[in-house]
Short mmCIF file of C-alpha atoms in Angstrom, two decimals:
data_model
loop_
_atom_site.label_atom_id
_atom_site.label_comp_id
_atom_site.label_asym_id
_atom_site.label_seq_id
_atom_site.Cartn_x
_atom_site.Cartn_y
_atom_site.Cartn_z
CA MET A 1 4.31 -18.77 -52.68
CA THR A 2 4.13 -20.65 -50.04
CA PHE A 3 6.84 -19.46 -46.78
CA GLU A 4 8.62 -22.98 -45.69
CA LEU A 5 9.07 -21.69 -42.27
CA SER A 6 12.29 -23.03 -40.52
CA GLU A 7 12.39 -25.91 -39.03
CA ARG A 8 13.70 -23.82 -36.14
CA VAL A 9 10.84 -21.19 -36.34
CA GLN A 10 8.24 -23.87 -36.31
CA THR A 11 9.65 -25.48 -33.38
CA VAL A 12 9.13 -22.56 -30.56
CA PRO A 13 5.59 -22.11 -30.25
CA PRO A 14 3.64 -18.95 -29.99
CA SER A 15 3.83 -16.78 -26.31
CA GLY A 16 2.21 -18.06 -23.67
CA ILE A 17 0.91 -14.47 -22.51
CA ARG A 18 -0.72 -13.63 -25.79
CA ARG A 19 -3.79 -15.88 -25.66
CA PHE A 20 -4.00 -13.39 -22.06
CA PHE A 21 -3.18 -10.57 -24.06
CA GLU A 22 -6.40 -10.65 -26.40
CA ILE A 23 -7.95 -11.72 -23.57
CA ALA A 24 -7.52 -8.97 -22.19
CA GLU A 25 -8.09 -6.43 -25.20
CA GLU A 26 -11.31 -7.47 -25.41
CA ARG A 27 -12.62 -5.59 -22.38
CA ASP A 28 -11.91 -2.11 -21.26
CA ASP A 29 -12.49 -2.04 -17.69
CA VAL A 30 -9.12 -3.93 -17.22
CA ILE A 31 -6.60 -3.73 -14.19
CA SER A 32 -3.63 -5.38 -15.55
CA LEU A 33 -0.78 -6.40 -13.36
CA GLY A 34 0.57 -8.09 -16.10
CA VAL A 35 2.65 -6.24 -17.53
CA GLY A 36 7.17 -6.17 -17.20
CA GLU A 37 7.27 -2.24 -17.20
CA PRO A 38 7.65 0.45 -14.83
CA ASP A 39 4.71 2.78 -14.57
CA PHE A 40 6.84 5.23 -13.57
CA SER A 41 8.17 7.58 -16.79
CA THR A 42 11.40 7.51 -18.01
CA PRO A 43 13.43 10.46 -15.27
CA TRP A 44 13.55 13.91 -17.18
CA ALA A 45 16.77 14.47 -16.75
CA ALA A 46 17.23 11.54 -19.39
CA ARG A 47 14.03 12.54 -21.00
CA ASP A 48 15.91 16.13 -21.71
CA ALA A 49 19.11 14.97 -22.91
CA ALA A 50 17.24 12.70 -25.47
CA ILE A 51 15.62 15.59 -26.90
CA THR A 52 18.61 17.97 -26.97
CA SER A 53 20.68 15.47 -28.87
CA LEU A 54 17.44 15.55 -31.38
CA GLU A 55 17.89 19.19 -31.45
CA GLN A 56 21.75 18.85 -31.94
CA GLY A 57 20.81 16.66 -35.07
CA LYS A 58 22.81 13.82 -33.44
CA THR A 59 21.56 10.91 -35.43
CA SER A 60 24.33 9.14 -36.77
CA TYR A 61 25.43 5.90 -36.42
CA THR A 62 27.68 5.44 -32.72
CA ALA A 63 30.40 3.13 -32.81
CA ASN A 64 29.30 -0.02 -33.04
CA ARG A 65 30.12 -1.37 -29.10
CA GLY A 66 28.18 1.96 -28.27
CA MET A 67 29.96 5.65 -27.56
CA ARG A 68 32.68 5.27 -25.72
CA GLU A 69 31.56 7.94 -23.52
CA LEU A 70 28.36 5.83 -22.50
CA ARG A 71 30.97 2.67 -22.40
CA GLU A 72 32.94 4.83 -19.55
CA SER A 73 29.98 5.35 -17.62
CA ILE A 74 28.63 2.21 -17.75
CA ALA A 75 32.22 0.47 -16.38
CA ASP A 76 32.59 3.31 -14.03
CA TYR A 77 28.67 2.48 -12.85
CA VAL A 78 28.41 -1.20 -12.62
CA ALA A 79 31.92 -0.89 -11.01
CA ASP A 80 30.47 1.58 -8.45
CA ARG A 81 27.16 -0.18 -7.88
CA PHE A 82 28.15 -4.66 -7.56
CA GLU A 83 32.21 -4.43 -8.09
CA LEU A 84 32.27 -5.33 -11.17
CA GLY A 85 35.32 -4.65 -13.47
CA TYR A 86 35.22 -4.02 -17.16
CA ASP A 87 37.08 -2.37 -19.31
CA PRO A 88 34.80 0.11 -22.17
CA ASP A 89 36.75 -0.57 -25.10
CA GLU A 90 37.30 -4.03 -24.93
CA GLU A 91 34.91 -5.65 -22.45
CA ILE A 92 31.70 -3.22 -22.81
CA ILE A 93 28.85 -3.78 -25.23
CA VAL A 94 25.82 -1.29 -25.33
CA THR A 95 23.12 -2.67 -27.51
CA ALA A 96 18.99 -2.39 -28.97
CA GLY A 97 18.17 -3.42 -24.87
CA ALA A 98 19.46 -6.54 -22.93
CA SER A 99 17.78 -8.88 -24.76
CA GLU A 100 19.45 -8.03 -28.07
CA ALA A 101 22.46 -8.54 -25.60
CA VAL A 102 21.00 -11.94 -24.20
CA ASP A 103 20.15 -12.74 -28.30
CA LEU A 104 24.11 -12.19 -29.24
CA ALA A 105 25.35 -14.43 -26.78
CA PHE A 106 23.16 -16.93 -27.71
CA ARG A 107 23.94 -16.35 -31.57
CA ALA A 108 27.25 -16.04 -30.31
CA PHE A 109 28.38 -19.39 -28.32
CA VAL A 110 25.88 -22.13 -29.38
CA ASP A 111 26.16 -24.39 -31.61
CA PRO A 112 23.87 -26.92 -33.12
CA GLY A 113 23.14 -29.64 -30.50
CA ASP A 114 24.57 -27.66 -27.74
CA THR A 115 23.00 -27.15 -23.57
CA VAL A 116 21.58 -24.31 -22.47
CA ALA A 117 20.39 -25.00 -19.10
CA ILE A 118 18.28 -22.82 -17.71
CA ALA A 119 16.88 -22.36 -14.18
CA GLN A 120 12.76 -21.58 -14.19
CA PRO A 121 10.79 -20.00 -13.97
CA ALA A 122 12.61 -17.60 -16.75
CA TYR A 123 11.74 -14.55 -18.68
CA ILE A 124 10.24 -16.09 -22.00
CA SER A 125 12.58 -14.84 -24.40
CA TYR A 126 15.34 -17.27 -23.25
CA GLU A 127 14.23 -20.42 -24.59
CA PRO A 128 13.13 -19.39 -27.92
CA GLY A 129 16.01 -17.83 -28.46
CA VAL A 130 18.55 -21.28 -27.77
CA ILE A 131 15.90 -22.50 -30.42
CA PHE A 132 17.14 -19.98 -33.01
CA ALA A 133 20.23 -20.21 -32.01
CA GLY A 134 20.10 -23.80 -32.99
CA GLY A 135 20.68 -25.30 -29.81
CA GLU A 136 18.96 -27.43 -27.02
CA VAL A 137 16.89 -26.44 -23.93
CA LEU A 138 17.66 -28.35 -20.32
CA SER A 139 15.29 -26.84 -18.24
CA VAL A 140 16.28 -26.13 -14.79
CA PRO A 141 13.16 -25.97 -12.81
CA THR A 142 13.08 -24.24 -9.17
CA THR A 143 10.79 -24.50 -6.52
CA GLU A 144 8.95 -22.02 -4.00
CA GLU A 145 10.97 -24.63 -0.94
CA ASP A 146 14.22 -23.28 -1.67
CA ASP A 147 12.78 -19.81 -2.17
CA PHE A 148 13.36 -20.14 -6.17
CA ARG A 149 16.97 -19.95 -5.92
CA LEU A 150 18.98 -22.66 -8.81
CA THR A 151 20.26 -25.41 -6.36
CA VAL A 152 23.35 -27.79 -7.16
CA GLU A 153 21.21 -30.34 -5.93
CA GLY A 154 18.61 -28.93 -9.28
CA LEU A 155 21.44 -28.45 -11.65
CA GLU A 156 23.03 -32.49 -10.51
CA GLN A 157 19.47 -33.64 -10.90
CA ALA A 158 18.51 -31.99 -14.15
CA GLY A 159 21.70 -33.38 -15.41
CA ALA A 160 23.37 -29.51 -16.31
CA ASP A 161 26.94 -31.70 -15.59
CA GLU A 162 26.91 -32.03 -19.35
CA ALA A 163 25.18 -28.26 -19.62
CA ASP A 164 27.54 -26.22 -22.24
CA MET A 165 25.92 -22.77 -20.88
CA LEU A 166 23.60 -22.06 -18.40
CA VAL A 167 21.65 -19.26 -17.68
CA LEU A 168 20.65 -17.09 -14.44
CA CYS A 169 18.28 -14.48 -13.70
CA TYR A 170 18.41 -12.60 -10.64
CA PRO A 171 16.65 -10.95 -8.99
CA ASN A 172 14.18 -13.03 -11.72
CA ASN A 173 11.03 -12.34 -13.67
CA PRO A 174 8.63 -14.16 -12.79
CA THR A 175 9.28 -14.67 -9.40
CA GLY A 176 11.58 -12.13 -7.46
CA ALA A 177 14.33 -14.35 -6.08
CA ILE A 178 16.95 -13.38 -5.26
CA MET A 179 20.54 -15.56 -4.77
CA THR A 180 22.79 -14.47 -2.26
CA GLU A 181 26.56 -14.59 -2.21
CA ALA A 182 25.92 -17.30 -0.20
CA ASP A 183 23.66 -18.89 -2.89
CA LEU A 184 25.88 -18.00 -5.70
CA GLU A 185 29.12 -19.73 -4.20
CA PRO A 186 27.78 -23.02 -4.71
CA ILE A 187 26.61 -21.86 -8.05
CA ALA A 188 29.91 -20.55 -9.69
CA GLU A 189 31.79 -23.72 -8.03
CA PHE A 190 29.37 -26.04 -9.77
CA ALA A 191 30.48 -24.41 -13.51
CA ARG A 192 33.72 -23.98 -13.25
CA GLU A 193 33.47 -28.22 -12.17
CA HIS A 194 31.85 -28.45 -15.24
CA ASP A 195 33.28 -25.80 -17.36
CA LEU A 196 29.88 -23.88 -17.56
CA LEU A 197 30.01 -20.75 -19.39
CA VAL A 198 27.58 -18.63 -17.58
CA LEU A 199 25.43 -15.74 -18.95
CA SER A 200 24.15 -13.96 -16.09
CA ASP A 201 20.98 -11.50 -16.94
CA GLU A 202 20.98 -8.84 -13.83
CA ILE A 203 18.34 -6.60 -15.46
CA TYR A 204 16.98 -6.08 -11.93
CA ALA A 205 19.95 -5.83 -9.64
CA GLU A 206 18.31 -2.62 -8.58
CA LEU A 207 15.45 -3.85 -7.97
CA THR A 208 16.99 -5.74 -4.56
CA TYR A 209 14.53 -4.99 -1.02
CA ASP A 210 15.13 -6.32 2.85
CA GLY A 211 18.36 -4.79 3.12
CA ASN A 212 19.60 -7.00 0.31
CA GLU A 213 22.68 -5.79 -2.06
CA HIS A 214 23.03 -7.89 -5.53
CA VAL A 215 25.74 -9.52 -6.20
CA SER A 216 26.64 -10.54 -9.69
CA ILE A 217 27.88 -14.40 -9.92
CA ALA A 218 31.37 -12.20 -11.84
CA THR A 219 32.22 -11.67 -9.26
CA LEU A 220 33.26 -14.55 -7.64
CA GLU A 221 36.79 -16.24 -7.72
CA GLY A 222 37.41 -18.14 -10.98
CA MET A 223 34.01 -16.47 -12.32
CA ARG A 224 34.87 -13.23 -14.57
CA GLU A 225 36.57 -15.36 -17.25
CA ARG A 226 32.79 -17.96 -17.18
CA THR A 227 30.31 -15.10 -17.87
CA ILE A 228 28.60 -12.57 -19.69
CA VAL A 229 26.60 -10.39 -17.58
CA PHE A 230 23.32 -8.62 -18.85
CA ASN A 231 22.36 -5.50 -17.95
CA GLY A 232 20.11 -2.20 -19.01
CA PHE A 233 18.18 0.66 -18.49
CA SER A 234 14.71 -0.48 -19.04
CA LYS A 235 13.53 -1.29 -15.79
CA ALA A 236 15.62 0.78 -12.60
CA HIS A 237 15.74 3.56 -15.11
CA ALA A 238 12.12 2.90 -16.69
CA MET A 239 13.41 3.59 -20.01
CA THR A 240 11.97 0.23 -21.76
CA GLY A 241 10.94 1.85 -24.65
CA LEU A 242 13.99 3.01 -25.50
CA ARG A 243 15.33 0.14 -26.11
CA LEU A 244 18.89 0.30 -24.68
CA GLY A 245 21.07 -2.65 -22.42
CA TYR A 246 24.18 -3.73 -22.29
CA ALA A 247 26.85 -6.63 -22.06
CA LEU A 248 29.64 -6.67 -19.87
CA GLY A 249 32.74 -10.01 -20.47
CA PRO A 250 35.59 -11.14 -21.15
CA ALA A 251 37.01 -9.45 -24.36
CA GLU A 252 37.48 -12.23 -26.97
CA ALA A 253 33.28 -12.86 -25.44
CA ILE A 254 32.42 -8.92 -26.21
CA ASN A 255 34.26 -9.28 -29.64
CA ALA A 256 32.16 -12.41 -30.67
CA MET A 257 29.16 -10.83 -29.73
CA ASN A 258 29.91 -7.62 -31.94
CA LYS A 259 30.66 -9.32 -35.07
CA ILE A 260 27.26 -10.48 -34.76
CA HIS A 261 25.47 -7.08 -33.44
CA GLN A 262 27.32 -4.82 -36.27
CA TYR A 263 26.53 -6.97 -39.05
CA THR A 264 22.78 -6.55 -37.90
CA MET A 265 22.39 -3.93 -35.62
CA LEU A 266 25.31 -2.31 -36.27
CA SER A 267 25.01 0.47 -33.47
CA ALA A 268 22.31 1.01 -30.72
CA PRO A 269 19.98 3.58 -31.32
CA THR A 270 21.87 7.57 -30.57
CA THR A 271 19.32 9.25 -29.08
CA ALA A 272 18.26 6.39 -26.44
CA GLN A 273 22.76 5.98 -25.92
CA HIS A 274 22.24 9.91 -25.06
CA ALA A 275 19.56 9.65 -22.93
CA ALA A 276 21.35 6.61 -21.30
CA LEU A 277 24.37 8.95 -20.78
CA GLU A 278 22.31 11.31 -19.00
CA ALA A 279 20.96 8.66 -16.45
CA LEU A 280 23.86 7.03 -15.28
CA ASP A 281 25.23 10.53 -14.74
CA SER A 282 22.59 12.78 -13.01
CA CYS A 283 19.12 10.64 -11.67
CA GLU A 284 20.53 8.09 -9.69
CA ASN A 285 17.81 10.41 -6.70
CA ASP A 286 15.19 9.43 -9.61
CA VAL A 287 15.88 5.14 -9.62
CA GLU A 288 16.13 5.19 -6.37
CA ALA A 289 12.43 7.24 -5.61
CA MET A 290 11.36 4.72 -7.90
CA VAL A 291 12.76 1.42 -6.16
CA ASN A 292 11.17 2.37 -2.96
CA GLU A 293 8.15 3.08 -4.20
CA TYR A 294 8.28 -0.63 -5.70
CA ASP A 295 9.06 -1.42 -2.18
CA ARG A 296 6.09 -0.02 -0.42
CA ARG A 297 3.77 -1.60 -3.32
CA ARG A 298 5.92 -5.02 -2.63
CA GLN A 299 4.82 -5.13 0.74
CA PHE A 300 1.67 -3.85 0.23
CA VAL A 301 0.77 -6.61 -2.62
CA LEU A 302 2.37 -9.52 0.19
CA SER A 303 -0.02 -8.62 2.65
CA ARG A 304 -3.39 -8.01 0.46
CA PHE A 305 -2.64 -11.71 -0.63
CA ARG A 306 -1.74 -12.98 2.60
CA GLU A 307 -4.67 -11.64 3.71
CA ILE A 308 -7.41 -12.87 0.92
CA GLY A 309 -5.95 -16.81 2.06
CA MET A 310 -3.38 -17.12 -0.83
CA ASP A 311 0.20 -18.75 -0.46
CA VAL A 312 2.40 -15.76 -2.17
CA PHE A 313 6.08 -16.13 -2.37
CA GLU A 314 8.01 -13.22 -0.12
CA ALA A 315 9.84 -11.93 -3.39
CA LYS A 316 12.93 -9.51 -2.34
CA GLY A 317 13.54 -8.42 -6.00
CA ALA A 318 11.95 -7.00 -9.69
CA PHE A 319 8.77 -6.11 -8.85
CA TYR A 320 6.26 -9.22 -9.26
CA CYS A 321 5.01 -11.35 -6.48
CA PHE A 322 4.67 -14.91 -7.26
CA PRO A 323 0.99 -16.56 -5.28
CA GLU A 324 0.00 -20.04 -5.26
CA VAL A 325 -3.27 -20.55 -6.80
CA PRO A 326 -5.94 -21.77 -4.33
CA GLU A 327 -6.68 -26.10 -4.47
CA GLY A 328 -8.58 -26.73 -7.42
CA PHE A 329 -7.15 -24.75 -9.95
CA THR A 330 -4.38 -24.05 -12.70
CA ALA A 331 -2.50 -21.36 -12.69
CA GLU A 332 -4.38 -20.79 -16.15
CA GLU A 333 -7.78 -21.41 -15.65
CA PHE A 334 -7.14 -18.75 -12.66
CA ALA A 335 -5.95 -16.54 -14.48
CA GLU A 336 -8.42 -16.71 -17.11
CA GLY A 337 -11.19 -16.25 -14.56
CA ILE A 338 -9.40 -13.14 -13.01
CA LEU A 339 -9.62 -11.82 -16.41
CA ARG A 340 -12.90 -12.71 -17.53
CA GLU A 341 -14.58 -12.29 -14.65
CA GLN A 342 -13.46 -9.66 -12.41
CA GLY A 343 -10.99 -7.16 -15.20
CA VAL A 344 -7.89 -8.37 -13.40
CA ALA A 345 -4.49 -9.25 -15.89
CA VAL A 346 -1.94 -11.52 -14.72
CA VAL A 347 0.20 -13.69 -15.96
CA PRO A 348 0.01 -17.78 -14.97
CA GLY A 349 3.91 -18.81 -13.89
CA ASP A 350 3.47 -22.01 -16.55
CA VAL A 351 4.49 -19.39 -19.13
CA PHE A 352 7.56 -18.87 -17.52
CA GLY A 353 8.60 -22.64 -17.75
CA GLU A 354 8.84 -25.27 -15.24
CA GLY A 355 8.45 -24.49 -11.58
CA GLY A 356 6.21 -21.91 -12.55
CA SER A 357 3.02 -24.18 -12.71
CA GLY A 358 0.00 -23.39 -9.77
CA HIS A 359 1.55 -19.59 -9.60
CA LEU A 360 1.06 -16.32 -11.10
CA ARG A 361 3.43 -13.94 -12.02
CA VAL A 362 1.30 -10.23 -10.20
CA SER A 363 3.11 -7.09 -11.67
CA TYR A 364 3.57 -4.18 -8.70
CA ALA A 365 4.61 -1.63 -11.92
CA THR A 366 1.39 0.15 -11.30
CA GLY A 367 0.13 2.58 -9.06
CA LEU A 368 -1.55 1.73 -6.00
CA ASP A 369 -5.28 2.71 -6.10
CA ASP A 370 -5.01 0.43 -8.97
CA LEU A 371 -3.68 -1.93 -7.17
CA ARG A 372 -6.31 -1.77 -4.25
CA GLU A 373 -8.79 -2.55 -6.69
CA ALA A 374 -7.31 -5.35 -8.12
CA LEU A 375 -6.44 -6.80 -4.65
CA ALA A 376 -9.97 -6.53 -3.71
CA ARG A 377 -11.16 -7.61 -7.41
CA ILE A 378 -8.87 -11.09 -6.37
CA GLU A 379 -10.52 -11.17 -3.34
CA ALA A 380 -14.08 -11.23 -4.85
CA PHE A 381 -13.08 -13.80 -7.00
CA VAL A 382 -11.37 -16.27 -4.61
CA GLU A 383 -13.99 -16.08 -2.28
CA ASP A 384 -16.65 -16.79 -5.18
CA HIS A 385 -14.51 -19.45 -6.00
CA THR A 386 -13.80 -21.17 -3.24
CA MET B 1 12.57 6.35 9.59
CA SER B 2 8.98 5.45 10.18
CA GLU B 3 7.98 8.72 10.29
CA ARG B 4 9.61 9.79 7.73
CA GLU B 5 8.05 7.43 5.59
CA VAL B 6 4.65 7.95 7.06
CA LEU B 7 4.80 11.31 5.93
CA GLU B 8 6.19 10.69 2.88
CA LEU B 9 2.95 8.28 2.00
CA LEU B 10 0.69 11.03 3.53
CA ARG B 11 1.75 13.88 1.52
CA GLU B 12 1.17 11.52 -2.26
CA ASN B 13 -1.86 10.75 -0.81
CA ALA B 14 -3.37 12.25 2.75
CA ARG B 15 -6.26 9.80 1.99
CA TYR B 16 -4.59 6.58 2.31
CA SER B 17 -5.55 4.35 5.01
CA THR B 18 -4.19 3.42 7.98
CA ALA B 19 -3.76 0.07 7.51
CA ASP B 20 -2.44 0.42 3.49
CA ILE B 21 0.25 2.90 5.04
CA ALA B 22 1.04 0.13 7.41
CA ARG B 23 0.98 -2.75 4.82
CA MET B 24 3.09 -0.51 2.70
CA THR B 25 6.16 0.16 5.42
CA GLY B 26 5.78 -3.24 7.10
CA LEU B 27 4.25 -1.11 10.58
CA ASP B 28 1.31 -2.87 12.55
CA GLU B 29 -1.89 -0.65 11.66
CA SER B 30 -1.60 0.27 15.68
CA GLU B 31 2.01 2.91 15.18
CA VAL B 32 0.68 3.79 12.30
CA GLU B 33 -2.14 5.27 14.15
CA THR B 34 0.04 6.03 16.61
CA THR B 35 2.54 7.49 14.66
CA ILE B 36 -0.42 9.90 12.95
CA GLU B 37 -1.24 11.16 15.84
CA GLU B 38 2.13 12.10 17.53
CA LEU B 39 2.66 13.49 14.44
CA GLU B 40 -0.27 15.40 14.57
CA ALA B 41 -0.04 16.62 18.06
CA ALA B 42 3.49 18.17 17.92
CA GLY B 43 2.40 20.40 14.59
CA VAL B 44 4.82 18.03 12.20
CA VAL B 45 0.91 18.01 10.40
CA ARG B 46 -0.95 20.76 10.12
CA GLY B 47 -3.59 19.84 8.46
CA TYR B 48 -4.69 17.43 5.10
CA GLN B 49 -6.38 19.15 1.47
CA ALA B 50 -7.01 17.91 -1.86
CA VAL B 51 -5.61 18.99 -4.19
CA VAL B 52 -8.25 20.83 -6.91
CA ASP B 53 -7.85 21.58 -10.77
CA TRP B 54 -10.09 24.06 -10.66
CA ASP B 55 -10.21 24.65 -14.18
CA LYS B 56 -12.71 21.18 -14.58
CA LEU B 57 -15.90 22.92 -12.40
CA GLU B 58 -17.89 25.49 -14.00
CA ASP B 59 -17.77 27.53 -10.57
CA GLU B 60 -15.45 30.20 -10.79
CA ARG B 61 -12.73 30.48 -8.86
CA VAL B 62 -9.88 33.07 -8.94
CA ARG B 63 -6.38 32.80 -7.31
CA ALA B 64 -3.70 35.34 -7.99
CA GLU B 65 0.04 35.34 -6.73
CA VAL B 66 0.46 39.22 -4.88
CA GLU B 67 3.75 40.50 -4.64
CA LEU B 68 4.81 42.58 -1.91
CA ASN B 69 6.44 44.63 -0.93
CA VAL B 70 7.62 46.08 3.17
CA THR B 71 9.46 48.67 5.10
CA LEU B 72 10.28 48.04 7.92
CA ASP B 73 10.62 49.85 11.64
CA ARG B 74 11.33 49.76 14.63
CA GLU B 75 8.38 48.27 16.41
CA THR B 76 7.20 46.44 12.60
CA GLY B 77 9.03 43.16 11.92
CA TYR B 78 8.24 40.94 9.45
CA ALA B 79 6.81 38.81 11.33
CA ASP B 80 4.33 41.44 12.73
CA ILE B 81 3.19 42.12 9.35
CA ALA B 82 3.21 38.78 8.27
CA GLU B 83 0.46 37.41 11.34
CA ARG B 84 -1.73 40.73 9.93
CA LEU B 85 -2.07 39.21 6.63
CA ALA B 86 -2.30 35.86 7.16
CA ARG B 87 -5.52 36.23 9.28
CA PHE B 88 -7.46 37.34 6.31
CA PRO B 89 -9.06 34.35 4.86
CA GLN B 90 -8.60 35.00 1.04
CA VAL B 91 -4.59 34.80 2.07
CA LYS B 92 -4.21 31.06 1.12
CA ALA B 93 -0.60 31.34 1.03
CA LEU B 94 1.96 33.75 2.84
CA ARG B 95 5.38 33.03 2.23
CA LEU B 96 8.58 35.62 3.37
CA VAL B 97 11.13 35.27 0.07
CA SER B 98 14.56 36.68 -1.30
CA GLY B 99 14.67 38.56 -4.44
CA ASP B 100 13.07 42.06 -5.10
CA TYR B 101 10.00 41.40 -3.48
CA ASP B 102 9.43 40.75 0.13
CA PHE B 103 6.54 38.41 0.51
CA ASP B 104 4.69 35.87 -1.73
CA MET B 105 0.85 35.80 -1.71
CA GLU B 106 -1.43 33.49 -2.69
CA VAL B 107 -4.89 35.00 -2.64
CA GLU B 108 -8.44 33.17 -3.97
CA GLY B 109 -11.51 34.44 -4.66
CA ASP B 110 -15.02 33.83 -6.85
CA SER B 111 -13.94 37.07 -8.98
CA ILE B 112 -11.41 39.39 -9.89
CA ARG B 113 -13.62 41.72 -8.68
CA GLU B 114 -13.09 40.45 -5.26
CA VAL B 115 -9.78 39.89 -4.93
CA SER B 116 -8.88 42.91 -6.89
CA GLN B 117 -10.78 44.76 -4.26
CA PHE B 118 -9.65 42.01 -1.80
CA ILE B 119 -5.87 43.79 -2.83
CA SER B 120 -6.89 46.73 -2.97
CA GLU B 121 -9.10 47.51 0.53
CA LYS B 122 -7.58 45.63 2.79
CA VAL B 123 -3.97 44.72 1.86
CA ALA B 124 -2.30 47.82 0.01
CA PRO B 125 -3.68 51.17 2.39
CA VAL B 126 -1.40 48.46 5.19
CA PRO B 127 0.67 51.41 6.56
CA GLU B 128 4.00 49.28 5.91
CA ILE B 129 3.00 48.02 2.49
CA THR B 130 4.74 50.30 -0.28
CA GLN B 131 3.52 48.08 -3.77
CA THR B 132 1.82 45.53 -4.80
CA VAL B 133 2.15 43.75 -8.08
CA THR B 134 -0.75 41.39 -8.66
CA HIS B 135 -0.66 38.27 -11.08
CA TYR B 136 -3.49 36.15 -11.75
CA VAL B 137 -3.34 32.96 -12.49
CA MET B 138 -4.93 32.10 -15.78
CA THR B 139 -3.99 27.86 -16.18
CA SER B 140 -1.99 25.99 -13.33
CA TYR B 141 -0.22 22.99 -14.75
CA LYS B 142 0.88 21.46 -11.68
CA GLU B 143 -0.58 21.42 -7.62
CA ASN B 144 1.49 21.00 -4.69
CA GLY B 145 2.91 17.85 -6.81
CA ILE B 146 0.26 16.70 -8.77
CA GLU B 147 0.40 17.64 -12.71
CA LEU B 148 -2.93 18.62 -13.92
CA GLY B 149 -4.66 17.71 -16.40
CA ASP B 150 -5.33 14.81 -18.51
CA GLY B 151 -1.94 12.86 -18.67
CA ASP B 152 -2.26 10.30 -17.10
CA ASP B 153 -3.21 7.38 -19.54
CA ASP B 154 -0.99 4.26 -19.59
CA GLU B 155 -0.68 2.73 -22.58
CA ARG B 156 1.03 -0.51 -21.86
CA LEU B 157 0.10 -3.63 -22.90
CA SER B 158 -2.13 -5.30 -21.03
CA VAL B 159 0.54 -8.34 -20.51
CA SER B 160 3.75 -8.54 -21.26
CA PRO B 161 6.76 -10.57 -20.55
#
């Protein structure tokens, strides 16, 4: 038989990173700075809690919204770290990764023909998520001149006043940009004025450097009732493979998302929930140690790019930096060139949407010895071709 | 604070160049050099050593952990005994510890015979030492915070979102 794909599936092109992945797979000497996941192992206490839960036979479904104990722990954590107040019974849902939570939100709140404004460059799954839900994407590009922060001017120029929803991700994948409270205030005002639902992906919230504290847009006046916050354990707690995230929002919104979740995922993986509970309970020091190490690598990488003579944005969050490719190259040409000639994998900024062209996403979630060698190879490539 | 940061990096890898440390800490290279010189001069940094996985070498290297019990008298304290023992080059580490015995001593030699001889002929006869219990190291899994063995393959995708 032939599979007649739905229009929605046909509309979405294959991921732009797929091709680079395939080229990288052809060689065995690649140093990868193209990965969006920590190189650290999950803190041992969390892994041990997962093992113990298995030994005790805790392998059944949990409550659809996640174990109550975990939801309580999440509520305490977000209150303590980010001044976010949510009721564990009604306003928190635990999901299989923050990605599932984002997908639930698109499916719960996007109707065919609805417009979702996305601040770009952005994590590559938002756009397909909107399309799979039947919505239309409105790209709101950010620029290096504005430190890749979203501005009201940018929203107005893109026509976001007509949109139904706005997607933010700060600290940002791929740029490493952050938004301060002062940066977020006018965005919040715009959202209130134009009645936008805001989806705020804060998965990198713990990874904020240079003395900056992460601020959630949901903490600003009049925003709690129109914002859904996403977070999870993949990045700061190095638990990517355990697939555990969560969403915070008003009861009405979380109930709607739970309706889809209970018919599809039923509940997030139980073993991962036990690991997450322990991660929140006792792994604060592990997180701090990883954040300190990322910060050192960030400074190293920024400094080396400047030395090489490549302009690089002063990233203050996540574990990416976003250098500009030298004149005469597109980002794709440069990324393919250093992969084929020098065996260094990075991701061209274009794949993350408007505003990303001419840049590379370079992940420093890799040990310093590899970073040093990779930067030396990039330097050699630049010297050979400029 | 910068002293602490520099120390942490040196403990992580003493072969980081001053340029690397400068880049990672945001300090000037000259500041890093000065900090390290000061830490060395103050005796905070006492030396730099490699962490070796002896099991990977053909040559035999024998190590033992030795528990020592001692009896003190008015003229002899722990420090006196420690001073005497620490002079032997075979003694790689010596610590006064709490618990069932007094000193914890690490000894290295080229053969079991050499280590045994050292303990029986040089250590045990020390008059204040009343008992020695020798534990030969069979396999080492972690040294100085570094896990030994072949567990460092990066199995992550080369490129991911």
